[in-house]
Amino acid sequence: MRQFISIRIYVACIFCLLFFFSFSQKEDVLNNKLNDLPLNDTARLNQYARLLADFVETNRDTAFYYGYKALAMAKKLNQRYYQGFILCDLAYDFLNSGDYSNSLKYLIEATKLSEDKDIGKNILETSYIEPRLQEGAESNRKELQAWIKNSLGILYGLTGSEDKKLNELLEAKHLIENETTDMFLLSGITSNIVEVYISKNKLDSALYYQRQTMKYESNANLKIYGGVSLVTIGDIFLKQGKPDSAKRYLFDGVRILIENNENLIGLASAYISISNLYDYNNQTDSAIYYGNKALKTFSLAGTSVPEILDAYTSLALNYNKNNMYDSAYRYMALARNMSDSLNSIDIKNLGKFHSINFEEKLRVKALENEKIAVDSRNRVILLSIIIVVFFVIVFILYRNNKEKQKTNKILETTLSDLKATQSQLIQSEKMASLGELTAGIAHEIQNPLNFVNNFSEVNTELIDELEHEQKKEIRDFQNENEILNSIKNNEQKINHHGKRADSIVKGMLQHSRAGTGQKELTDINALADEYLRLSYHGFRAKDKFLPTGQAGFNTTIQTDFDETIRKINIIPQDIGRVLLNLYNNAFYAVSEKKKQEPKNLPAGQAGYEPTVSVSTKKIDNRITITVKDNGNGIQQKVIDKIFQPFFTTKPTGQGTGLGLSLSYDIIKAHGGEIKVETKEGEGTEFMIQIPT
């Protein structure tokens, strides 16, 4: 069933009396067959629904008869999905008969059914419903909603609401265009959209959607509509003032329609389009010729449709151009009578359609009047109560004002306490990260202290040796000078390593104290490398307390620093905290994944190799610092929460949940941004971008 018709096609559904007897006989035969066969309820539902679909375009009464039977059987079997489609088909049947009020009523009922999210589940599969089924309950529901919206769009168009028609059709297309396999439905929706754009004279949009229609028709092998689609493109080109392109498409469309010989009304409409083309080119004889062919084809179709009005009008105008006034008057009279008939039907049908809204408005008005009456009865009582309540409220407000003043003072104190608590929390996070650094700093500071101690001991021995040389009767000045040079060299080394220990202590103090907020030129590569080593040694230091025989923490560290980066203006202790947080998280991630690895791997199978990589890169006026690990990654369901304060994926007691939150604030304060990319089971990558 192709649910799209032009704005005036509704009266085309008048039953052809020439075929009434044959259709009645066919209905009797079908009834006899259904009664003779031992069908179960599912089979009967399928047969009734299919007969509804078969007769909806050809025999309205027969379609209604089987539609009501199908609807009753669907309700009996509690098949709400079937009910929705059957209601949609019945609404289309009412629409064909010009009964817009019942059509709207049935579509509203179908829409209410489609709001059930479970309607696409547990559907009986039959030949009637199978072409409409998609993969998944929600896709099935959208399919039904698209059919309903398509029919609503047609209904709105017939009642003069072109904007509503377009909205419903676009919503229907958007619902299913990426999910449905029903090319038949999609082609129907887009062809209806074409009609709207043509009526609005938006011809480029009309041409775009008509080409989409032809693509859907090709995919669905709908050859019966191919000629009509070509004629539509020809009409669009003619409206655009391109008669040569229009002629090619119009005659190709006529050729296909003649070959298929299944759509006489479409062929007659095509002849009208060709007549308009010749009229556009001032070839009135040809225009009259094809106008008469259109009338002859309409007569072969055995029915009278609104398009005949176009044929009458075209012939009247062209006969008038040829000074054949008798013929012109004859066809103008036919056109006027046809137009009066259509307008009369329009008024009747629209009256029925709008009566639903009118009755609803009356019901709402009655409810409003009743509400006004109730309000009037209660107004006097309420007024008395209000006067009493007013004085009570004045007293309460006075008392509350006093209480509010006290409360405001308490709130001010509380706010001050909260700000202090916030500062303490931030400092606590800094101290927590400082705790992570302690072991690493101890390892780093131990090396220069060992050098200081060792060279101090050597100098003590050299001084003793020098004193011994000086006490000799015969002094060896060359040996004394060598000893003095050695003492001097050792003192320089002691001084160098002492300064190294001093810088480590200063770095620790900078990290622990509140920052001054002053930026200074900093070597970002050196800063990144220093905090990387401190974090790594801190993690390794924790393993000193592991049971004997249990492997300690170890990982591969990869660095790739861009040496072209010069010193940049940052607050080093703040950026250092950010880097330390990212390093600690990376080492924690690979450490946890290593713990999950089976102890006894199969022979030949390589074990998990923990790896943390750090790189810097300068691109234009921005520095990018990337910290990457191959740990377990972050779950997608929590990825949006990781920068929120107090959120942590670590077990209770192992994380404050402030590290990434503070890092985010620090980077934003530097005018940069921090991003994260992760894949569960494969690792995480944090990227910091800071302007130079």
XYZ file of C-alpha atoms in Angstrom:
692
model
C 0.000 0.000 0.000
C 1.607 3.263 -1.086
C 0.344 5.978 1.244
C 0.870 9.127 -0.789
C -1.581 11.075 -2.931
C -1.674 14.608 -4.310
C -3.545 17.416 -2.560
C -6.678 16.933 -4.637
C -6.545 13.150 -5.149
C -8.993 12.446 -2.297
C -12.061 12.520 -4.537
C -10.327 10.046 -6.885
C -11.322 7.321 -4.473
C -15.007 7.380 -5.615
C -15.796 3.787 -6.374
C -15.955 2.857 -9.999
C -19.481 1.581 -10.564
C -18.286 -0.296 -13.619
C -16.298 -2.659 -11.347
C -18.714 -2.915 -8.427
C -20.295 -6.172 -9.495
C -16.929 -7.892 -10.054
C -15.615 -6.736 -6.665
C -18.776 -7.969 -4.919
C -18.357 -11.384 -6.518
C -14.711 -11.485 -5.462
C -15.674 -10.653 -1.870
C -18.233 -13.492 -1.788
C -15.636 -15.961 -3.081
C -13.118 -14.840 -0.428
C -15.726 -15.173 2.335
C -16.579 -18.682 1.200
C -12.909 -19.683 1.108
C -12.257 -18.302 4.582
C -15.275 -20.116 6.001
C -14.336 -23.406 4.322
C -10.708 -23.437 5.528
C -9.938 -24.710 9.088
C -7.926 -21.564 9.996
C -6.681 -20.735 13.483
C -6.909 -17.213 14.901
C -3.409 -16.234 13.761
C -4.125 -17.330 10.193
C -7.450 -15.477 10.188
C -5.749 -12.328 11.511
C -3.233 -12.566 8.676
C -5.928 -13.153 6.015
C -8.171 -10.326 7.218
C -5.263 -7.860 7.470
C -3.939 -8.778 4.021
C -7.400 -8.392 2.446
C -7.661 -4.968 4.107
C -4.357 -3.965 2.495
C -5.330 -5.466 -0.895
C -8.676 -3.654 -1.133
C -7.740 -0.312 0.475
C -6.900 1.245 -2.921
C -9.692 -0.400 -4.948
C -12.804 -1.260 -2.921
C -13.453 0.869 0.140
C -16.414 -1.112 1.568
C -14.588 -4.426 1.235
C -11.503 -2.912 2.882
C -13.603 -1.639 5.794
C -15.299 -5.032 6.179
C -12.057 -6.974 6.515
C -10.360 -4.155 8.415
C -12.902 -4.334 11.231
C -12.575 -8.125 11.332
C -8.766 -7.843 11.435
C -8.941 -5.247 14.232
C -11.247 -7.438 16.344
C -8.964 -10.469 15.868
C -5.843 -8.433 16.760
C -7.534 -7.277 19.987
C -8.543 -10.861 20.772
C -4.928 -12.038 20.365
C -3.614 -8.935 22.226
C -1.430 -8.045 19.229
C -1.100 -4.296 19.737
C 1.449 -3.958 16.942
C -1.087 -5.390 14.477
C -3.746 -3.071 15.905
C -1.546 -0.069 15.157
C -1.011 -0.981 11.491
C -4.647 -2.013 10.967
C -5.826 1.304 12.445
C -3.379 3.070 10.150
C -4.762 1.215 7.091
C -8.359 1.933 8.122
C -7.486 5.618 8.611
C -6.067 5.642 5.080
C -9.293 4.055 3.837
C -11.329 6.788 5.569
C -8.960 9.364 4.085
C -9.607 7.949 0.590
C -13.338 8.232 1.163
C -13.039 11.861 2.316
C -14.014 11.075 5.921
C -11.223 13.078 7.551
C -12.729 13.077 11.041
C -12.702 9.268 11.346
C -9.307 9.127 9.669
C -7.910 11.479 12.328
C -9.636 9.541 15.118
C -8.077 6.234 14.019
C -4.627 7.780 13.589
C -4.817 9.279 17.092
C -5.737 5.838 18.473
C -2.823 4.268 16.585
C -0.485 6.971 17.911
C -1.492 6.200 21.517
C -0.719 2.513 20.908
C 2.695 3.357 19.441
C 3.677 5.220 22.614
C 3.999 1.843 24.368
C 7.752 1.101 24.344
C 7.074 -2.657 24.418
C 4.758 -2.661 21.402
C 7.563 -3.910 19.150
C 8.071 -7.103 21.194
C 6.461 -10.563 20.892
C 4.950 -9.953 17.453
C 3.307 -12.817 15.579
C 5.113 -13.154 12.257
C 2.740 -13.390 9.306
C 2.921 -12.438 5.647
C 1.002 -9.216 6.459
C 3.386 -7.937 9.127
C 6.685 -9.509 8.041
C 7.627 -6.819 5.444
C 7.183 -4.172 8.160
C 9.317 -5.880 10.844
C 12.785 -4.534 11.602
C 15.583 -5.721 13.891
C 14.813 -4.842 17.496
C 11.692 -3.803 19.392
C 12.488 -0.072 19.243
C 13.055 -0.202 15.470
C 9.703 -1.963 15.060
C 8.013 0.775 17.095
C 9.643 3.502 14.983
C 8.462 1.742 11.818
C 4.847 1.932 13.046
C 5.254 5.565 14.090
C 6.638 6.435 10.652
C 3.597 4.884 8.915
C 1.287 6.865 11.216
C 3.133 10.143 10.650
C 3.110 9.584 6.891
C -0.689 9.193 6.948
C -1.057 12.207 9.259
C 1.040 14.235 6.848
C -1.263 13.320 3.941
C -4.307 14.154 6.086
C -2.931 17.565 7.051
C -2.168 18.297 3.399
C -5.711 17.476 2.348
C -7.099 19.785 5.038
C -4.921 22.708 3.910
C -2.099 22.528 6.468
C 0.983 22.198 4.256
C 3.425 23.157 7.031
C 2.024 20.491 9.364
C 2.179 17.994 6.515
C 5.862 18.732 5.908
C 6.718 18.510 9.633
C 5.041 15.104 9.993
C 6.728 13.736 6.852
C 10.202 14.970 7.825
C 9.761 13.459 11.304
C 8.676 10.165 9.728
C 11.759 10.115 7.494
C 14.086 11.035 10.354
C 12.639 8.236 12.500
C 13.544 5.387 10.160
C 15.907 6.483 7.383
C 18.971 4.906 9.065
C 17.181 1.852 10.485
C 14.445 0.586 8.186
C 14.744 -1.827 5.278
C 11.294 -0.781 4.034
C 12.205 1.135 0.862
C 8.514 1.173 -0.098
C 7.645 3.306 2.929
C 10.638 5.597 2.472
C 9.788 6.225 -1.182
C 6.205 7.066 -0.183
C 7.368 9.535 2.483
C 9.840 11.326 0.208
C 7.368 11.536 -2.695
C 4.885 13.239 -0.354
C 7.647 15.653 0.711
C 8.210 16.446 -2.979
C 4.554 17.487 -3.311
C 4.880 19.937 -0.421
C 8.017 21.575 -1.822
C 6.438 21.866 -5.275
C 3.371 23.565 -3.748
C 5.724 25.949 -1.875
C 7.700 26.532 -5.129
C 10.901 25.299 -3.446
C 11.942 23.458 -6.578
C 15.566 22.634 -5.667
C 14.379 20.869 -2.516
C 11.638 19.136 -4.495
C 14.188 17.876 -7.040
C 16.520 16.633 -4.267
C 13.787 14.583 -2.566
C 12.432 13.308 -5.897
C 15.865 11.839 -6.704
C 15.850 10.207 -3.265
C 12.402 8.785 -4.069
C 13.724 7.248 -7.287
C 16.655 5.696 -5.418
C 14.294 4.062 -2.905
C 11.996 2.884 -5.717
C 14.968 1.321 -7.486
C 16.092 -0.487 -4.327
C 12.557 -1.810 -3.778
C 12.118 -2.676 -7.498
C 8.927 -0.557 -7.669
C 8.763 -0.305 -11.458
C 5.098 0.748 -11.405
C 6.114 4.156 -10.013
C 9.220 4.726 -12.166
C 7.322 6.541 -14.941
C 5.485 8.793 -12.468
C 8.801 9.762 -10.828
C 10.327 10.763 -14.182
C 7.231 12.837 -15.012
C 7.528 14.580 -11.627
C 11.142 15.539 -12.383
C 9.980 16.837 -15.772
C 7.326 18.979 -14.058
C 9.959 20.412 -11.701
C 12.298 21.288 -14.578
C 9.425 22.982 -16.425
C 8.633 25.091 -13.332
C 12.345 25.996 -13.202
C 12.169 27.250 -16.790
C 14.152 24.341 -18.307
C 11.834 23.060 -21.084
C 14.468 20.950 -22.852
C 15.330 18.954 -19.713
C 11.631 18.739 -18.857
C 10.760 17.316 -22.283
C 13.309 14.511 -22.007
C 12.053 13.380 -18.589
C 8.366 13.727 -19.517
C 8.604 11.577 -22.640
C 10.803 8.990 -20.871
C 8.176 8.812 -18.134
C 5.346 8.361 -20.641
C 7.270 5.593 -22.374
C 7.712 3.660 -19.111
C 4.057 4.191 -18.140
C 2.902 2.822 -21.523
C 5.245 -0.175 -21.215
C 3.981 -1.083 -17.735
C 0.321 -0.353 -18.646
C -0.649 -0.455 -14.937
C -1.219 3.208 -14.109
C -3.670 4.864 -16.510
C -4.320 7.832 -14.201
C -0.567 8.419 -13.963
C -0.286 8.232 -17.755
C -3.165 10.710 -18.209
C -1.499 13.099 -15.746
C 1.735 12.753 -17.733
C -0.096 13.798 -20.911
C -1.348 16.898 -19.079
C 2.274 17.705 -18.135
C 3.337 17.367 -21.796
C 0.423 19.595 -22.819
C 1.685 22.207 -20.320
C 5.187 21.877 -21.805
C 3.937 22.644 -25.322
C 1.809 25.476 -23.958
C 5.003 26.871 -22.332
C 6.701 26.724 -25.768
C 3.644 28.369 -27.462
C 2.987 25.203 -29.473
C -0.771 25.274 -28.940
C -1.656 22.560 -31.484
C 0.558 20.041 -29.692
C -0.744 21.245 -26.337
C -4.348 20.614 -27.510
C -3.361 17.201 -28.898
C -1.912 15.970 -25.582
C -4.748 17.536 -23.624
C -7.212 15.424 -25.606
C -5.005 12.323 -25.105
C -5.204 12.977 -21.354
C -9.030 13.082 -21.471
C -9.134 9.896 -23.548
C -6.813 8.103 -21.087
C -8.934 9.225 -18.122
C -11.977 7.713 -19.829
C -10.078 4.427 -20.342
C -9.399 4.365 -16.586
C -13.154 4.162 -16.104
C -13.393 6.845 -13.458
C -13.408 10.588 -12.944
C -10.561 12.170 -10.968
C -9.713 15.783 -10.017
C -6.820 15.863 -12.501
C -9.457 16.108 -15.261
C -9.916 19.690 -14.087
C -6.316 20.399 -15.187
C -7.044 18.841 -18.587
C -10.215 20.913 -19.016
C -8.405 24.114 -18.045
C -5.442 23.418 -20.337
C -7.695 22.688 -23.316
C -9.823 25.786 -22.684
C -6.770 28.058 -22.599
C -5.139 26.551 -25.683
C -8.376 26.549 -27.728
C -8.746 30.190 -26.780
C -5.204 30.904 -28.012
C -6.153 29.282 -31.364
C -9.286 31.437 -31.556
C -11.482 28.318 -31.302
C -13.862 30.004 -28.890
C -16.667 27.412 -28.975
C -14.327 24.642 -27.840
C -12.698 26.984 -25.356
C -16.078 27.884 -23.839
C -17.114 24.224 -23.699
C -14.056 23.144 -21.729
C -14.121 26.220 -19.528
C -17.715 25.325 -18.572
C -16.660 21.760 -17.791
C -13.772 23.095 -15.686
C -16.079 25.457 -13.773
C -18.610 22.698 -13.028
C -15.798 20.372 -11.906
C -14.322 23.085 -9.675
C -17.707 23.825 -8.071
C -18.166 20.108 -7.375
C -14.717 19.825 -5.789
C -15.271 22.919 -3.637
C -18.583 21.516 -2.395
C -16.918 18.254 -1.396
C -14.066 20.211 0.213
C -16.460 22.164 2.417
C -18.312 19.023 3.490
C -15.163 17.028 4.270
C -13.381 19.847 6.053
C -16.494 20.487 8.114
C -16.418 16.900 9.356
C -12.691 17.092 10.056
C -12.855 20.313 12.072
C -15.937 19.144 13.959
C -13.679 16.981 16.139
C -11.739 20.039 17.254
C -14.985 22.014 17.674
C -16.556 19.336 19.890
C -13.387 19.154 21.940
C -13.412 22.933 22.374
C -17.052 22.798 23.549
C -16.170 20.138 26.105
C -13.221 22.201 27.386
C -15.451 25.309 27.520
C -18.043 23.438 29.595
C -15.342 22.354 32.022
C -14.105 25.938 32.253
C -17.645 27.230 32.992
C -18.075 24.622 35.698
C -14.748 25.611 37.184
C -15.775 29.294 37.166
C -19.001 28.455 39.012
C -17.126 26.487 41.666
C -14.629 29.324 42.012
C -17.455 31.820 42.520
C -19.005 29.736 45.314
C -15.694 29.441 47.051
C -14.582 33.026 46.524
C -16.474 34.484 49.483
C -15.219 31.790 51.836
C -11.691 32.183 50.536
C -11.833 35.959 50.946
C -12.746 35.602 54.609
C -10.033 33.067 55.164
C -7.515 35.275 53.362
C -8.211 38.212 55.684
C -7.564 36.044 58.732
C -4.557 34.420 57.155
C -3.188 37.823 56.156
C -2.808 38.932 59.755
C -1.366 35.567 60.703
C 1.144 35.837 57.874
C 2.139 39.369 58.908
C 2.921 38.084 62.373
C 4.792 35.056 61.018
C 6.772 37.195 58.561
C 7.780 39.547 61.330
C 8.951 36.673 63.475
C 10.647 34.959 60.501
C 12.450 38.167 59.622
C 14.029 38.164 63.031
C 14.924 34.509 62.666
C 16.262 35.128 59.164
C 18.647 37.768 60.430
C 20.012 35.260 62.911
C 20.136 32.589 60.219
C 22.034 34.898 57.836
C 24.721 35.389 60.425
C 24.979 31.620 60.871
C 25.106 31.152 57.089
C 27.875 33.717 56.750
C 29.864 31.882 59.374
C 29.132 28.546 57.710
C 30.179 29.910 54.296
C 33.427 31.148 55.748
C 33.991 27.713 57.310
C 33.220 26.032 53.989
C 35.757 28.186 52.181
C 38.325 27.332 54.808
C 37.428 23.641 54.501
C 37.778 23.852 50.728
C 41.253 25.337 51.091
C 42.132 22.595 53.577
C 40.886 19.920 51.170
C 43.021 21.342 48.389
C 46.011 21.453 50.705
C 45.183 17.884 51.823
C 45.354 16.738 48.222
C 48.674 18.488 47.839
C 49.936 16.753 50.972
C 48.544 13.435 49.747
C 50.513 13.803 46.536
C 53.481 14.903 48.643
C 53.170 11.618 50.500
C 53.356 9.809 47.163
C 56.569 11.794 46.496
C 58.233 11.047 49.825
C 59.710 7.695 48.887
C 60.850 8.996 45.501
C 62.421 12.075 47.069
C 64.145 9.914 49.663
C 65.626 7.802 46.861
C 66.657 10.869 44.873
C 68.167 12.715 47.839
C 70.008 9.628 49.076
C 72.351 9.615 46.054
C 73.790 13.136 46.516
C 73.971 12.576 50.306
C 75.954 9.381 49.732
C 78.360 11.326 47.523
C 78.671 14.075 50.150
C 79.378 11.531 52.894
C 81.806 9.507 50.792
C 83.836 12.511 49.581
C 83.824 13.981 53.099
C 85.366 10.765 54.427
C 87.933 10.764 51.604
C 88.837 14.395 52.354
C 89.297 13.561 56.037
C 91.743 10.810 55.077
C 93.529 13.135 52.627
C 93.866 15.848 55.299
C 95.352 13.294 57.717
C 97.746 12.216 54.982
C 98.663 15.869 54.284
C 99.364 16.527 57.978
C 101.553 13.464 58.019
C 103.510 14.730 54.990
C 103.992 18.137 56.612
C 105.536 16.575 59.744
C 108.241 14.838 57.743
C 111.705 16.338 57.904
C 112.004 16.174 54.182
C 108.670 17.265 52.692
C 107.473 16.096 49.323
C 105.766 19.232 48.000
C 104.672 17.532 44.813
C 102.756 14.898 46.772
C 101.272 17.598 49.011
C 100.044 19.502 45.985
C 98.414 16.373 44.597
C 96.660 15.808 47.925
C 95.468 19.425 48.000
C 94.149 19.148 44.432
C 92.283 15.972 45.350
C 90.784 17.727 48.395
C 89.755 20.660 46.196
C 88.139 18.377 43.592
C 86.292 16.477 46.298
C 85.054 19.746 47.808
C 83.663 20.744 44.401
C 81.862 17.404 44.135
C 80.542 17.782 47.672
C 79.297 21.260 46.763
C 77.667 19.974 43.530
C 75.797 17.125 45.222
C 74.873 19.363 48.141
C 73.231 21.767 45.723
C 71.493 18.819 44.089
C 70.027 17.751 47.444
C 69.108 21.387 48.124
C 67.170 21.640 44.826
C 65.259 18.437 45.621
C 64.284 19.774 49.040
C 63.239 23.104 47.513
C 61.103 21.263 44.960
C 59.405 19.345 47.762
C 58.760 22.571 49.662
C 57.390 24.249 46.545
C 55.033 21.340 46.039
C 53.779 21.337 49.620
C 53.243 25.058 50.175
C 50.486 27.184 48.660
C 51.577 28.585 45.289
C 52.270 32.271 44.828
C 50.381 32.219 41.547
C 53.361 33.811 39.817
C 54.400 32.354 36.486
C 58.044 31.903 35.635
C 60.044 30.627 32.680
C 60.342 26.853 33.096
C 61.962 24.033 31.125
C 58.876 21.846 30.658
C 60.934 18.837 29.498
C 63.098 18.934 32.625
C 60.015 19.397 34.822
C 58.232 16.448 33.208
C 61.321 14.233 33.481
C 62.021 15.115 37.125
C 58.477 14.386 38.346
C 58.394 11.199 36.270
C 61.463 9.842 38.099
C 60.169 10.938 41.483
C 56.804 9.246 40.928
C 58.422 6.058 39.635
C 60.857 5.762 42.538
C 57.985 6.439 44.944
C 56.086 3.423 43.565
C 59.178 1.231 43.662
C 59.877 2.246 47.233
C 56.510 0.840 48.351
C 57.651 -2.643 47.303
C 60.346 -2.695 50.024
C 57.595 -3.906 52.353
C 56.454 -6.818 50.151
C 56.865 -10.379 51.454
C 60.109 -12.117 50.542
C 59.976 -13.708 47.100
C 57.153 -11.541 45.806
C 58.106 -9.536 42.711
C 58.192 -5.767 43.153
C 56.881 -3.023 40.925
C 58.701 -2.540 37.660
C 57.695 -0.940 34.396
C 59.105 0.243 31.105
C 59.325 4.018 30.853
C 59.435 5.641 27.431
C 60.100 9.356 26.938
C 59.998 11.449 23.793
C 60.696 15.084 24.595
C 60.627 17.745 21.877
C 64.010 19.449 22.236
C 62.852 22.449 20.203
C 60.627 23.573 23.082
C 62.072 26.570 24.841
C 61.257 27.627 28.366
C 57.595 28.556 28.753
C 55.855 30.832 31.235
C 53.992 28.634 33.772
C 53.572 28.133 37.503
C 55.993 25.185 37.851
C 54.742 23.813 41.182
C 51.149 23.720 39.856
C 52.060 22.016 36.570
C 54.274 19.679 38.577
C 51.257 18.654 40.687
C 49.296 17.939 37.512
C 52.085 15.791 36.077
C 52.531 13.972 39.362
C 48.824 13.107 39.498
C 48.884 11.748 35.934
C 52.093 9.767 36.538
C 50.773 8.265 39.775
C 47.537 7.229 38.042
C 49.456 5.688 35.146
C 51.789 3.684 37.396
C 48.815 2.584 39.504
C 46.952 1.404 36.388
C 49.800 -0.746 35.025
C 50.572 -2.062 38.518
C 46.948 -3.234 38.986
C 46.891 -4.891 35.567
C 50.167 -6.680 36.302
C 48.678 -8.060 39.536
C 45.763 -9.559 37.537
C 48.088 -11.512 35.237
C 48.101 -15.305 35.850
C 51.203 -16.457 37.684
C 51.794 -19.505 35.477
C 51.572 -18.581 31.812
C 51.540 -21.266 29.082
C 54.899 -21.997 27.504
C 55.760 -19.587 24.710
C 53.158 -17.004 25.727
C 54.597 -13.558 26.402
C 53.589 -11.944 29.655
C 52.139 -8.490 30.162
C 54.755 -5.739 29.919
C 53.738 -2.624 31.916
C 54.615 0.504 29.948
C 54.236 4.207 30.700
C 55.224 6.735 28.053
C 55.595 10.514 28.284
C 56.055 12.859 25.353
C 56.069 16.576 24.654
C 55.366 18.251 21.338
C 55.143 21.844 20.185
C 52.485 22.528 17.553
C 52.054 26.161 16.503
C 51.681 28.134 19.736
C 50.686 25.227 21.994
C 52.638 22.640 23.969
C 51.135 19.157 24.194
C 52.175 16.838 27.034
C 50.963 13.243 26.630
C 50.970 10.632 29.417
C 50.025 7.169 28.193
C 49.778 3.761 29.885
C 48.766 0.272 28.790
C 46.748 -0.523 31.910
C 43.107 -1.595 32.183
C 41.691 1.700 30.899
C 38.657 3.553 32.270
C 35.083 2.272 31.963
C 33.006 4.307 29.500
C 30.160 4.674 32.007
C 32.374 6.748 34.347
C 34.523 8.609 31.795
C 32.408 11.766 32.192
C 32.880 11.776 35.978
C 36.664 11.497 36.349
C 37.208 15.268 36.577
C 34.511 15.698 39.235
C 35.689 16.440 42.799
C 35.869 13.403 45.138
C 35.225 10.880 42.334
C 37.751 8.038 42.255
C 37.907 4.550 40.757
C 40.413 3.417 43.373
C 39.334 1.331 46.389
C 38.246 3.165 49.534
C 41.183 4.722 51.326
C 43.516 4.704 48.316
C 42.473 7.957 46.670
C 41.014 11.331 47.638
C 39.218 11.884 44.330
C 40.663 15.402 44.099
C 43.747 14.792 41.934
C 42.191 15.035 38.493
C 39.716 17.698 39.628
C 42.535 19.987 40.795
C 44.554 19.131 37.683
C 41.650 20.181 35.511
C 41.350 23.523 37.347
C 45.107 24.173 37.135
C 45.265 23.557 33.381
C 42.169 25.737 32.800
C 43.807 28.503 34.846
C 46.787 28.289 32.464
C 44.456 28.798 29.483
C 44.856 25.192 28.378
C 42.810 22.031 28.332
C 43.158 18.426 29.426
C 41.672 15.550 27.429
C 41.447 11.807 27.937
C 41.178 8.905 25.522
C 40.708 5.390 26.837
C 39.811 1.883 25.779
C 38.827 -0.729 28.331
C 41.461 -3.424 28.664
C 44.031 -1.563 26.532
C 45.016 1.617 28.351
C 44.509 5.353 28.840
C 46.041 8.474 27.347
C 45.885 11.927 28.969
C 46.778 14.954 26.838
C 47.586 18.378 28.311
C 47.640 21.363 25.974
C 49.144 24.629 27.252
C 49.581 27.839 25.232
C 53.191 28.988 24.918
